[in-house]
Amino acid sequence: MDKSLALLDQAQTLVVTQAVSFGPKLLVALVILAAGFYAGRWAGKMLKRSLSRLHLEPDLELLLVRVLRILVLALFGVIALQNLGVELLPLIAGLGVAGAGVALAMQGLLSNLVAGLTIILTHPFRIGEYVSIIGVEGVVSDISLFNTVLLHADNSRVVVPNRKIVGEILHNYGHIRQLDLRAQVAYDSDHNQALATVLEVLQANPRVLAEPAPLVQITTLADSGVVIAIKPWVSVADNPQAIGEINQAVLEAFRARGIRMPFPQREVRLLGQG
């Protein structure tokens, strides 16, 4: 019993001794970390104020501010550890090994991050532009560090990882698109009248842009008739509606002016057996 009490007294004495010797250092370390936290916030605000003049992308601006805060806090953390008497070289070596393992496990995530920074810095497309890439297309509605969101014509959202975008062939339509429509008229029709009628239809449609000027021309001499290419420019938002409106208006205008649109025809000859 006396031995147990003696051990307990020794443990209490050791705890008190360590607390007296280590407590002030721990308190100073906590004060250093708190100072680092507020210093990081202050540095982040100053950097954000400076970056606002450069008109960078919001995601890139946010990333730079957060990186600066983390670096400032890490610097104060190193000072706090040194104050506690921690050996930094073994700690740095351990963090390096752990960091390599984490980087290997998060390889896909990191590649998306690097690709996102590349997109934000090089600006191959911007929000609101219509793009086509890797078999999908739509209006760019959001660009983040890890993925890009496209708004499809059917109002569905297509989320594309950024690593799938960088290095691929990208078709950026911008804010306007050129429609590729066709109409066919008979060979015995007045082709000049047909071309003039199509131009009138395009000029009457409010969705068709005056500039760039629409392209209307005979493009193919087909088996059943003459094919007229109809290529007006419209805004990306008006693309689906404009296709139907122009096709309907051309059909009605041709009927009203007696311009015949032929059906596919084939001439079949039966040869008698001799």
PDB file of C-alpha atoms in Angstrom:
ATOM      1  CA  MET A   1       0.000   0.000   0.000  1.00  0.00           C
ATOM      2  CA  ASP A   2       2.820   2.330   0.947  1.00  0.00           C
ATOM      3  CA  LYS A   3       4.598   1.435  -2.307  1.00  0.00           C
ATOM      4  CA  SER A   4       1.480   2.320  -4.327  1.00  0.00           C
ATOM      5  CA  LEU A   5       1.166   5.663  -2.592  1.00  0.00           C
ATOM      6  CA  ALA A   6       4.826   6.363  -3.227  1.00  0.00           C
ATOM      7  CA  LEU A   7       4.417   5.619  -6.954  1.00  0.00           C
ATOM      8  CA  LEU A   8       1.361   7.852  -7.095  1.00  0.00           C
ATOM      9  CA  ASP A   9       3.267  10.665  -5.402  1.00  0.00           C
ATOM     10  CA  GLN A  10       6.125  10.240  -7.893  1.00  0.00           C
ATOM     11  CA  ALA A  11       3.682  10.360 -10.819  1.00  0.00           C
ATOM     12  CA  GLN A  12       2.033  13.497  -9.473  1.00  0.00           C
ATOM     13  CA  THR A  13       5.420  15.103  -8.910  1.00  0.00           C
ATOM     14  CA  LEU A  14       6.473  14.230 -12.464  1.00  0.00           C
ATOM     15  CA  VAL A  15       3.255  15.637 -13.922  1.00  0.00           C
ATOM     16  CA  VAL A  16       3.598  18.859 -11.950  1.00  0.00           C
ATOM     17  CA  THR A  17       7.251  19.180 -12.945  1.00  0.00           C
ATOM     18  CA  GLN A  18       6.490  18.646 -16.620  1.00  0.00           C
ATOM     19  CA  ALA A  19       3.545  21.021 -16.461  1.00  0.00           C
ATOM     20  CA  VAL A  20       5.683  23.718 -14.877  1.00  0.00           C
ATOM     21  CA  SER A  21       8.472  23.261 -17.419  1.00  0.00           C
ATOM     22  CA  PHE A  22       6.359  22.509 -20.505  1.00  0.00           C
ATOM     23  CA  GLY A  23       3.214  24.536 -19.769  1.00  0.00           C
ATOM     24  CA  PRO A  24       4.621  27.983 -20.615  1.00  0.00           C
ATOM     25  CA  LYS A  25       6.053  26.638 -23.867  1.00  0.00           C
ATOM     26  CA  LEU A  26       2.668  25.150 -24.786  1.00  0.00           C
ATOM     27  CA  LEU A  27       0.921  28.404 -23.955  1.00  0.00           C
ATOM     28  CA  VAL A  28       3.401  30.365 -26.086  1.00  0.00           C
ATOM     29  CA  ALA A  29       2.904  27.859 -28.943  1.00  0.00           C
ATOM     30  CA  LEU A  30      -0.868  28.320 -28.796  1.00  0.00           C
ATOM     31  CA  VAL A  31      -0.415  32.094 -28.840  1.00  0.00           C
ATOM     32  CA  ILE A  32       1.870  31.764 -31.875  1.00  0.00           C
ATOM     33  CA  LEU A  33      -0.735  29.625 -33.703  1.00  0.00           C
ATOM     34  CA  ALA A  34      -3.492  32.121 -32.900  1.00  0.00           C
ATOM     35  CA  ALA A  35      -1.279  34.931 -34.183  1.00  0.00           C
ATOM     36  CA  GLY A  36      -0.608  32.891 -37.327  1.00  0.00           C
ATOM     37  CA  PHE A  37      -4.343  32.400 -37.882  1.00  0.00           C
ATOM     38  CA  TYR A  38      -5.073  36.117 -37.695  1.00  0.00           C
ATOM     39  CA  ALA A  39      -1.966  36.968 -39.713  1.00  0.00           C
ATOM     40  CA  GLY A  40      -3.111  34.543 -42.435  1.00  0.00           C
ATOM     41  CA  ARG A  41      -6.555  36.155 -42.543  1.00  0.00           C
ATOM     42  CA  TRP A  42      -5.004  39.612 -42.778  1.00  0.00           C
ATOM     43  CA  ALA A  43      -2.608  38.539 -45.533  1.00  0.00           C
ATOM     44  CA  GLY A  44      -5.500  36.873 -47.413  1.00  0.00           C
ATOM     45  CA  LYS A  45      -7.574  40.051 -47.295  1.00  0.00           C
ATOM     46  CA  MET A  46      -4.662  42.136 -48.553  1.00  0.00           C
ATOM     47  CA  LEU A  47      -4.003  39.682 -51.400  1.00  0.00           C
ATOM     48  CA  LYS A  48      -7.684  39.569 -52.333  1.00  0.00           C
ATOM     49  CA  ARG A  49      -7.787  43.346 -52.477  1.00  0.00           C
ATOM     50  CA  SER A  50      -4.747  43.370 -54.772  1.00  0.00           C
ATOM     51  CA  LEU A  51      -6.077  40.579 -57.026  1.00  0.00           C
ATOM     52  CA  SER A  52      -9.436  42.313 -57.478  1.00  0.00           C
ATOM     53  CA  ARG A  53      -7.667  44.854 -59.693  1.00  0.00           C
ATOM     54  CA  LEU A  54      -6.447  42.099 -62.017  1.00  0.00           C
ATOM     55  CA  HIS A  55      -9.983  40.775 -62.719  1.00  0.00           C
ATOM     56  CA  LEU A  56      -8.999  37.113 -62.325  1.00  0.00           C
ATOM     57  CA  GLU A  57     -11.434  34.222 -62.320  1.00  0.00           C
ATOM     58  CA  PRO A  58     -13.178  33.882 -58.907  1.00  0.00           C
ATOM     59  CA  ASP A  59     -11.947  30.301 -58.430  1.00  0.00           C
ATOM     60  CA  LEU A  60      -8.328  31.233 -59.102  1.00  0.00           C
ATOM     61  CA  GLU A  61      -8.559  34.256 -56.826  1.00  0.00           C
ATOM     62  CA  LEU A  62     -10.034  32.121 -54.034  1.00  0.00           C
ATOM     63  CA  LEU A  63      -7.321  29.473 -54.496  1.00  0.00           C
ATOM     64  CA  LEU A  64      -4.475  32.012 -54.276  1.00  0.00           C
ATOM     65  CA  VAL A  65      -5.956  33.580 -51.132  1.00  0.00           C
ATOM     66  CA  ARG A  66      -6.348  30.181 -49.447  1.00  0.00           C
ATOM     67  CA  VAL A  67      -2.830  29.089 -50.402  1.00  0.00           C
ATOM     68  CA  LEU A  68      -1.387  32.268 -48.882  1.00  0.00           C
ATOM     69  CA  ARG A  69      -3.363  31.729 -45.665  1.00  0.00           C
ATOM     70  CA  ILE A  70      -2.142  28.144 -45.401  1.00  0.00           C
ATOM     71  CA  LEU A  71       1.472  29.173 -46.021  1.00  0.00           C
ATOM     72  CA  VAL A  72       1.340  31.884 -43.349  1.00  0.00           C
ATOM     73  CA  LEU A  73      -0.274  29.498 -40.857  1.00  0.00           C
ATOM     74  CA  ALA A  74       2.291  26.799 -41.694  1.00  0.00           C
ATOM     75  CA  LEU A  75       5.141  29.265 -41.073  1.00  0.00           C
ATOM     76  CA  PHE A  76       3.767  30.154 -37.655  1.00  0.00           C
ATOM     77  CA  GLY A  77       3.206  26.436 -37.003  1.00  0.00           C
ATOM     78  CA  VAL A  78       6.901  25.748 -37.615  1.00  0.00           C
ATOM     79  CA  ILE A  79       7.810  28.536 -35.164  1.00  0.00           C
ATOM     80  CA  ALA A  80       5.439  27.026 -32.586  1.00  0.00           C
ATOM     81  CA  LEU A  81       6.959  23.563 -32.986  1.00  0.00           C
ATOM     82  CA  GLN A  82      10.455  24.962 -32.614  1.00  0.00           C
ATOM     83  CA  ASN A  83       9.337  26.688 -29.422  1.00  0.00           C
ATOM     84  CA  LEU A  84       8.141  23.312 -28.106  1.00  0.00           C
ATOM     85  CA  GLY A  85      11.503  21.755 -28.898  1.00  0.00           C
ATOM     86  CA  VAL A  86      10.226  19.411 -31.616  1.00  0.00           C
ATOM     87  CA  GLU A  87      12.845  18.051 -34.027  1.00  0.00           C
ATOM     88  CA  LEU A  88      11.685  19.262 -37.441  1.00  0.00           C
ATOM     89  CA  LEU A  89      13.892  17.138 -39.723  1.00  0.00           C
ATOM     90  CA  PRO A  90      12.269  13.761 -38.840  1.00  0.00           C
ATOM     91  CA  LEU A  91       8.855  15.426 -38.950  1.00  0.00           C
ATOM     92  CA  ILE A  92       9.500  16.879 -42.405  1.00  0.00           C
ATOM     93  CA  ALA A  93      10.755  13.500 -43.644  1.00  0.00           C
ATOM     94  CA  GLY A  94       7.630  11.783 -42.328  1.00  0.00           C
ATOM     95  CA  LEU A  95       5.376  14.390 -43.893  1.00  0.00           C
ATOM     96  CA  GLY A  96       7.200  13.933 -47.214  1.00  0.00           C
ATOM     97  CA  VAL A  97       6.553  10.190 -47.199  1.00  0.00           C
ATOM     98  CA  ALA A  98       2.928  10.697 -46.192  1.00  0.00           C
ATOM     99  CA  GLY A  99       2.522  13.397 -48.839  1.00  0.00           C
ATOM    100  CA  ALA A 100       3.822  11.075 -51.548  1.00  0.00           C
ATOM    101  CA  GLY A 101       1.294   8.432 -50.534  1.00  0.00           C
ATOM    102  CA  VAL A 102      -1.561  10.932 -50.479  1.00  0.00           C
ATOM    103  CA  ALA A 103      -0.535  12.322 -53.873  1.00  0.00           C
ATOM    104  CA  LEU A 104      -0.509   8.811 -55.339  1.00  0.00           C
ATOM    105  CA  ALA A 105      -3.940   8.054 -53.897  1.00  0.00           C
ATOM    106  CA  MET A 106      -5.370  11.359 -55.123  1.00  0.00           C
ATOM    107  CA  GLN A 107      -3.752  11.275 -58.561  1.00  0.00           C
ATOM    108  CA  GLY A 108      -7.029  11.796 -60.441  1.00  0.00           C
ATOM    109  CA  LEU A 109      -8.113  14.626 -58.156  1.00  0.00           C
ATOM    110  CA  LEU A 110      -4.763  16.386 -58.472  1.00  0.00           C
ATOM    111  CA  SER A 111      -4.782  16.038 -62.271  1.00  0.00           C
ATOM    112  CA  ASN A 112      -8.233  17.672 -62.315  1.00  0.00           C
ATOM    113  CA  LEU A 113      -6.862  20.477 -60.145  1.00  0.00           C
ATOM    114  CA  VAL A 114      -3.889  21.115 -62.422  1.00  0.00           C
ATOM    115  CA  ALA A 115      -6.148  20.986 -65.488  1.00  0.00           C
ATOM    116  CA  GLY A 116      -8.568  23.408 -63.815  1.00  0.00           C
ATOM    117  CA  LEU A 117      -5.775  25.892 -63.176  1.00  0.00           C
ATOM    118  CA  THR A 118      -4.701  25.536 -66.803  1.00  0.00           C
ATOM    119  CA  ILE A 119      -8.242  26.294 -68.014  1.00  0.00           C
ATOM    120  CA  ILE A 120      -8.606  29.287 -65.692  1.00  0.00           C
ATOM    121  CA  LEU A 121      -5.240  30.752 -66.709  1.00  0.00           C
ATOM    122  CA  THR A 122      -5.401  30.122 -70.478  1.00  0.00           C
ATOM    123  CA  HIS A 123      -9.138  30.857 -70.998  1.00  0.00           C
ATOM    124  CA  PRO A 124      -9.934  28.408 -73.846  1.00  0.00           C
ATOM    125  CA  PHE A 125     -13.583  29.195 -73.080  1.00  0.00           C
ATOM    126  CA  ARG A 126     -15.585  31.378 -70.726  1.00  0.00           C
ATOM    127  CA  ILE A 127     -18.920  31.119 -68.944  1.00  0.00           C
ATOM    128  CA  GLY A 128     -21.803  31.647 -71.372  1.00  0.00           C
ATOM    129  CA  GLU A 129     -19.982  30.344 -74.448  1.00  0.00           C
ATOM    130  CA  TYR A 130     -21.133  27.275 -76.378  1.00  0.00           C
ATOM    131  CA  VAL A 131     -18.484  24.548 -76.622  1.00  0.00           C
ATOM    132  CA  SER A 132     -18.223  21.015 -77.945  1.00  0.00           C
ATOM    133  CA  ILE A 133     -15.654  18.559 -76.580  1.00  0.00           C
ATOM    134  CA  ILE A 134     -15.188  14.777 -76.205  1.00  0.00           C
ATOM    135  CA  GLY A 135     -18.602  14.045 -77.649  1.00  0.00           C
ATOM    136  CA  VAL A 136     -20.634  16.448 -75.468  1.00  0.00           C
ATOM    137  CA  GLU A 137     -21.649  20.051 -76.050  1.00  0.00           C
ATOM    138  CA  GLY A 138     -23.523  22.832 -74.330  1.00  0.00           C
ATOM    139  CA  VAL A 139     -23.301  26.295 -72.813  1.00  0.00           C
ATOM    140  CA  VAL A 140     -20.584  26.659 -70.172  1.00  0.00           C
ATOM    141  CA  SER A 141     -22.433  27.414 -66.947  1.00  0.00           C
ATOM    142  CA  ASP A 142     -19.655  26.918 -64.382  1.00  0.00           C
ATOM    143  CA  ILE A 143     -15.864  26.513 -64.332  1.00  0.00           C
ATOM    144  CA  SER A 144     -14.389  25.183 -61.080  1.00  0.00           C
ATOM    145  CA  LEU A 145     -10.976  23.874 -60.127  1.00  0.00           C
ATOM    146  CA  PHE A 146     -12.011  20.251 -60.601  1.00  0.00           C
ATOM    147  CA  ASN A 147     -14.722  20.167 -63.267  1.00  0.00           C
ATOM    148  CA  THR A 148     -16.627  22.186 -65.848  1.00  0.00           C
ATOM    149  CA  VAL A 149     -20.418  22.176 -66.096  1.00  0.00           C
ATOM    150  CA  LEU A 150     -22.163  22.431 -69.475  1.00  0.00           C
ATOM    151  CA  LEU A 151     -25.857  23.239 -69.825  1.00  0.00           C
ATOM    152  CA  HIS A 152     -27.307  21.047 -72.578  1.00  0.00           C
ATOM    153  CA  ALA A 153     -30.072  22.095 -74.952  1.00  0.00           C
ATOM    154  CA  ASP A 154     -32.569  19.882 -73.049  1.00  0.00           C
ATOM    155  CA  ASN A 155     -31.709  21.779 -69.805  1.00  0.00           C
ATOM    156  CA  SER A 156     -29.716  18.830 -68.463  1.00  0.00           C
ATOM    157  CA  ARG A 157     -26.292  19.439 -66.944  1.00  0.00           C
ATOM    158  CA  VAL A 158     -23.145  17.733 -68.194  1.00  0.00           C
ATOM    159  CA  VAL A 159     -20.295  17.653 -65.634  1.00  0.00           C
ATOM    160  CA  VAL A 160     -16.938  17.169 -67.373  1.00  0.00           C
ATOM    161  CA  PRO A 161     -13.757  16.502 -65.313  1.00  0.00           C
ATOM    162  CA  ASN A 162     -11.165  19.103 -66.188  1.00  0.00           C
ATOM    163  CA  ARG A 163      -8.517  16.488 -67.002  1.00  0.00           C
ATOM    164  CA  LYS A 164     -10.783  15.326 -69.854  1.00  0.00           C
ATOM    165  CA  ILE A 165     -10.734  18.826 -71.367  1.00  0.00           C
ATOM    166  CA  VAL A 166      -7.075  19.833 -71.332  1.00  0.00           C
ATOM    167  CA  GLY A 167      -5.242  18.306 -74.276  1.00  0.00           C
ATOM    168  CA  GLU A 168      -8.417  17.494 -76.235  1.00  0.00           C
ATOM    169  CA  ILE A 169      -9.689  19.175 -79.393  1.00  0.00           C
ATOM    170  CA  LEU A 170     -12.166  21.833 -78.243  1.00  0.00           C
ATOM    171  CA  HIS A 171     -14.721  23.514 -80.522  1.00  0.00           C
ATOM    172  CA  ASN A 172     -15.689  26.866 -79.009  1.00  0.00           C
ATOM    173  CA  TYR A 173     -18.694  28.411 -80.771  1.00  0.00           C
ATOM    174  CA  GLY A 174     -18.654  31.485 -78.558  1.00  0.00           C
ATOM    175  CA  HIS A 175     -21.974  33.285 -78.062  1.00  0.00           C
ATOM    176  CA  ILE A 176     -23.387  32.810 -81.597  1.00  0.00           C
ATOM    177  CA  ARG A 177     -23.858  29.807 -83.859  1.00  0.00           C
ATOM    178  CA  GLN A 178     -24.287  29.345 -87.594  1.00  0.00           C
ATOM    179  CA  LEU A 179     -27.186  27.089 -88.494  1.00  0.00           C
ATOM    180  CA  ASP A 180     -26.704  24.518 -91.242  1.00  0.00           C
ATOM    181  CA  LEU A 181     -30.128  24.090 -92.885  1.00  0.00           C
ATOM    182  CA  ARG A 182     -31.033  22.870 -96.353  1.00  0.00           C
ATOM    183  CA  ALA A 183     -34.023  23.106 -98.672  1.00  0.00           C
ATOM    184  CA  GLN A 184     -34.553  21.367-102.005  1.00  0.00           C
ATOM    185  CA  VAL A 185     -36.472  22.778-104.981  1.00  0.00           C
ATOM    186  CA  ALA A 186     -37.347  21.221-108.305  1.00  0.00           C
ATOM    187  CA  TYR A 187     -35.131  21.734-111.346  1.00  0.00           C
ATOM    188  CA  ASP A 188     -37.915  23.477-113.239  1.00  0.00           C
ATOM    189  CA  SER A 189     -38.482  26.037-110.439  1.00  0.00           C
ATOM    190  CA  ASP A 190     -37.248  29.627-110.548  1.00  0.00           C
ATOM    191  CA  HIS A 191     -34.064  29.230-108.518  1.00  0.00           C
ATOM    192  CA  ASN A 192     -33.403  32.953-108.212  1.00  0.00           C
ATOM    193  CA  GLN A 193     -36.891  33.391-106.786  1.00  0.00           C
ATOM    194  CA  ALA A 194     -36.229  30.543-104.352  1.00  0.00           C
ATOM    195  CA  LEU A 195     -33.008  32.159-103.139  1.00  0.00           C
ATOM    196  CA  ALA A 196     -34.704  35.539-102.767  1.00  0.00           C
ATOM    197  CA  THR A 197     -37.568  33.934-100.839  1.00  0.00           C
ATOM    198  CA  VAL A 198     -35.172  32.289 -98.376  1.00  0.00           C
ATOM    199  CA  LEU A 199     -33.400  35.615 -97.809  1.00  0.00           C
ATOM    200  CA  GLU A 200     -36.740  37.313 -97.119  1.00  0.00           C
ATOM    201  CA  VAL A 201     -37.630  34.606 -94.609  1.00  0.00           C
ATOM    202  CA  LEU A 202     -34.326  35.096 -92.802  1.00  0.00           C
ATOM    203  CA  GLN A 203     -34.685  38.873 -92.740  1.00  0.00           C
ATOM    204  CA  ALA A 204     -38.178  38.555 -91.265  1.00  0.00           C
ATOM    205  CA  ASN A 205     -37.048  36.268 -88.416  1.00  0.00           C
ATOM    206  CA  PRO A 206     -36.046  38.329 -85.339  1.00  0.00           C
ATOM    207  CA  ARG A 207     -33.718  35.583 -84.116  1.00  0.00           C
ATOM    208  CA  VAL A 208     -31.482  35.793 -87.193  1.00  0.00           C
ATOM    209  CA  LEU A 209     -28.556  38.187 -86.781  1.00  0.00           C
ATOM    210  CA  ALA A 210     -27.896  40.806 -89.446  1.00  0.00           C
ATOM    211  CA  GLU A 211     -24.153  40.516 -88.808  1.00  0.00           C
ATOM    212  CA  PRO A 212     -22.529  38.240 -89.739  1.00  0.00           C
ATOM    213  CA  ALA A 213     -24.627  38.097 -92.885  1.00  0.00           C
ATOM    214  CA  PRO A 214     -26.451  34.819 -93.589  1.00  0.00           C
ATOM    215  CA  LEU A 215     -25.201  32.555 -96.355  1.00  0.00           C
ATOM    216  CA  VAL A 216     -27.794  31.364 -98.903  1.00  0.00           C
ATOM    217  CA  GLN A 217     -26.619  29.583-102.027  1.00  0.00           C
ATOM    218  CA  ILE A 218     -27.149  26.558-104.253  1.00  0.00           C
ATOM    219  CA  THR A 219     -24.857  23.908-102.884  1.00  0.00           C
ATOM    220  CA  THR A 220     -25.773  20.605-104.581  1.00  0.00           C
ATOM    221  CA  LEU A 221     -27.361  19.432-107.803  1.00  0.00           C
ATOM    222  CA  ALA A 222     -29.052  16.348-106.375  1.00  0.00           C
ATOM    223  CA  ASP A 223     -30.934  13.561-108.128  1.00  0.00           C
ATOM    224  CA  SER A 224     -34.395  14.939-107.351  1.00  0.00           C
ATOM    225  CA  GLY A 225     -33.758  18.671-107.229  1.00  0.00           C
ATOM    226  CA  VAL A 226     -31.496  21.583-106.438  1.00  0.00           C
ATOM    227  CA  VAL A 227     -30.294  21.807-102.809  1.00  0.00           C
ATOM    228  CA  ILE A 228     -30.137  25.289-101.276  1.00  0.00           C
ATOM    229  CA  ALA A 229     -27.854  25.808 -98.251  1.00  0.00           C
ATOM    230  CA  ILE A 230     -29.368  28.078 -95.597  1.00  0.00           C
ATOM    231  CA  LYS A 231     -26.774  29.222 -93.035  1.00  0.00           C
ATOM    232  CA  PRO A 232     -27.876  32.147 -90.876  1.00  0.00           C
ATOM    233  CA  TRP A 233     -26.248  33.230 -87.600  1.00  0.00           C
ATOM    234  CA  VAL A 234     -28.212  33.186 -84.352  1.00  0.00           C
ATOM    235  CA  SER A 235     -27.377  33.506 -80.671  1.00  0.00           C
ATOM    236  CA  VAL A 236     -26.697  30.292 -78.783  1.00  0.00           C
ATOM    237  CA  ALA A 237     -29.892  30.655 -76.754  1.00  0.00           C
ATOM    238  CA  ASP A 238     -32.035  31.001 -79.913  1.00  0.00           C
ATOM    239  CA  ASN A 239     -30.508  28.037 -81.723  1.00  0.00           C
ATOM    240  CA  PRO A 240     -33.204  25.369 -81.066  1.00  0.00           C
ATOM    241  CA  GLN A 241     -36.188  27.670 -81.737  1.00  0.00           C
ATOM    242  CA  ALA A 242     -34.654  29.271 -84.824  1.00  0.00           C
ATOM    243  CA  ILE A 243     -34.238  25.921 -86.595  1.00  0.00           C
ATOM    244  CA  GLY A 244     -37.931  25.089 -86.427  1.00  0.00           C
ATOM    245  CA  GLU A 245     -39.102  28.622 -87.193  1.00  0.00           C
ATOM    246  CA  ILE A 246     -36.943  28.982 -90.299  1.00  0.00           C
ATOM    247  CA  ASN A 247     -37.833  25.547 -91.679  1.00  0.00           C
ATOM    248  CA  GLN A 248     -41.563  26.230 -91.235  1.00  0.00           C
ATOM    249  CA  ALA A 249     -41.341  29.731 -92.710  1.00  0.00           C
ATOM    250  CA  VAL A 250     -39.396  28.507 -95.770  1.00  0.00           C
ATOM    251  CA  LEU A 251     -41.923  25.731 -96.366  1.00  0.00           C
ATOM    252  CA  GLU A 252     -44.888  28.115 -96.140  1.00  0.00           C
ATOM    253  CA  ALA A 253     -43.197  30.751 -98.341  1.00  0.00           C
ATOM    254  CA  PHE A 254     -42.380  28.189-101.044  1.00  0.00           C
ATOM    255  CA  ARG A 255     -45.966  26.933-101.058  1.00  0.00           C
ATOM    256  CA  ALA A 256     -47.363  30.480-101.205  1.00  0.00           C
ATOM    257  CA  ARG A 257     -45.184  31.360-104.237  1.00  0.00           C
ATOM    258  CA  GLY A 258     -45.609  28.092-106.070  1.00  0.00           C
ATOM    259  CA  ILE A 259     -41.998  26.973-105.633  1.00  0.00           C
ATOM    260  CA  ARG A 260     -42.122  23.198-105.834  1.00  0.00           C
ATOM    261  CA  MET A 261     -40.156  21.046-103.409  1.00  0.00           C
ATOM    262  CA  PRO A 262     -39.829  17.630-105.092  1.00  0.00           C
ATOM    263  CA  PHE A 263     -40.097  14.213-103.513  1.00  0.00           C
ATOM    264  CA  PRO A 264     -37.230  11.780-104.039  1.00  0.00           C
ATOM    265  CA  GLN A 265     -37.675  10.155-107.436  1.00  0.00           C
ATOM    266  CA  ARG A 266     -36.173   7.133-109.162  1.00  0.00           C
ATOM    267  CA  GLU A 267     -36.672   6.083-112.755  1.00  0.00           C
ATOM    268  CA  VAL A 268     -37.021   2.309-113.084  1.00  0.00           C
ATOM    269  CA  ARG A 269     -36.875   0.619-116.512  1.00  0.00           C
ATOM    270  CA  LEU A 270     -37.894  -2.966-117.024  1.00  0.00           C
ATOM    271  CA  LEU A 271     -35.981  -4.714-119.765  1.00  0.00           C
ATOM    272  CA  GLY A 272     -37.778  -7.543-121.521  1.00  0.00           C
ATOM    273  CA  GLN A 273     -36.090 -10.893-121.915  1.00  0.00           C
ATOM    274  CA  GLY A 274     -35.106 -11.579-125.520  1.00  0.00           C
TER     275      GLY A 274
END
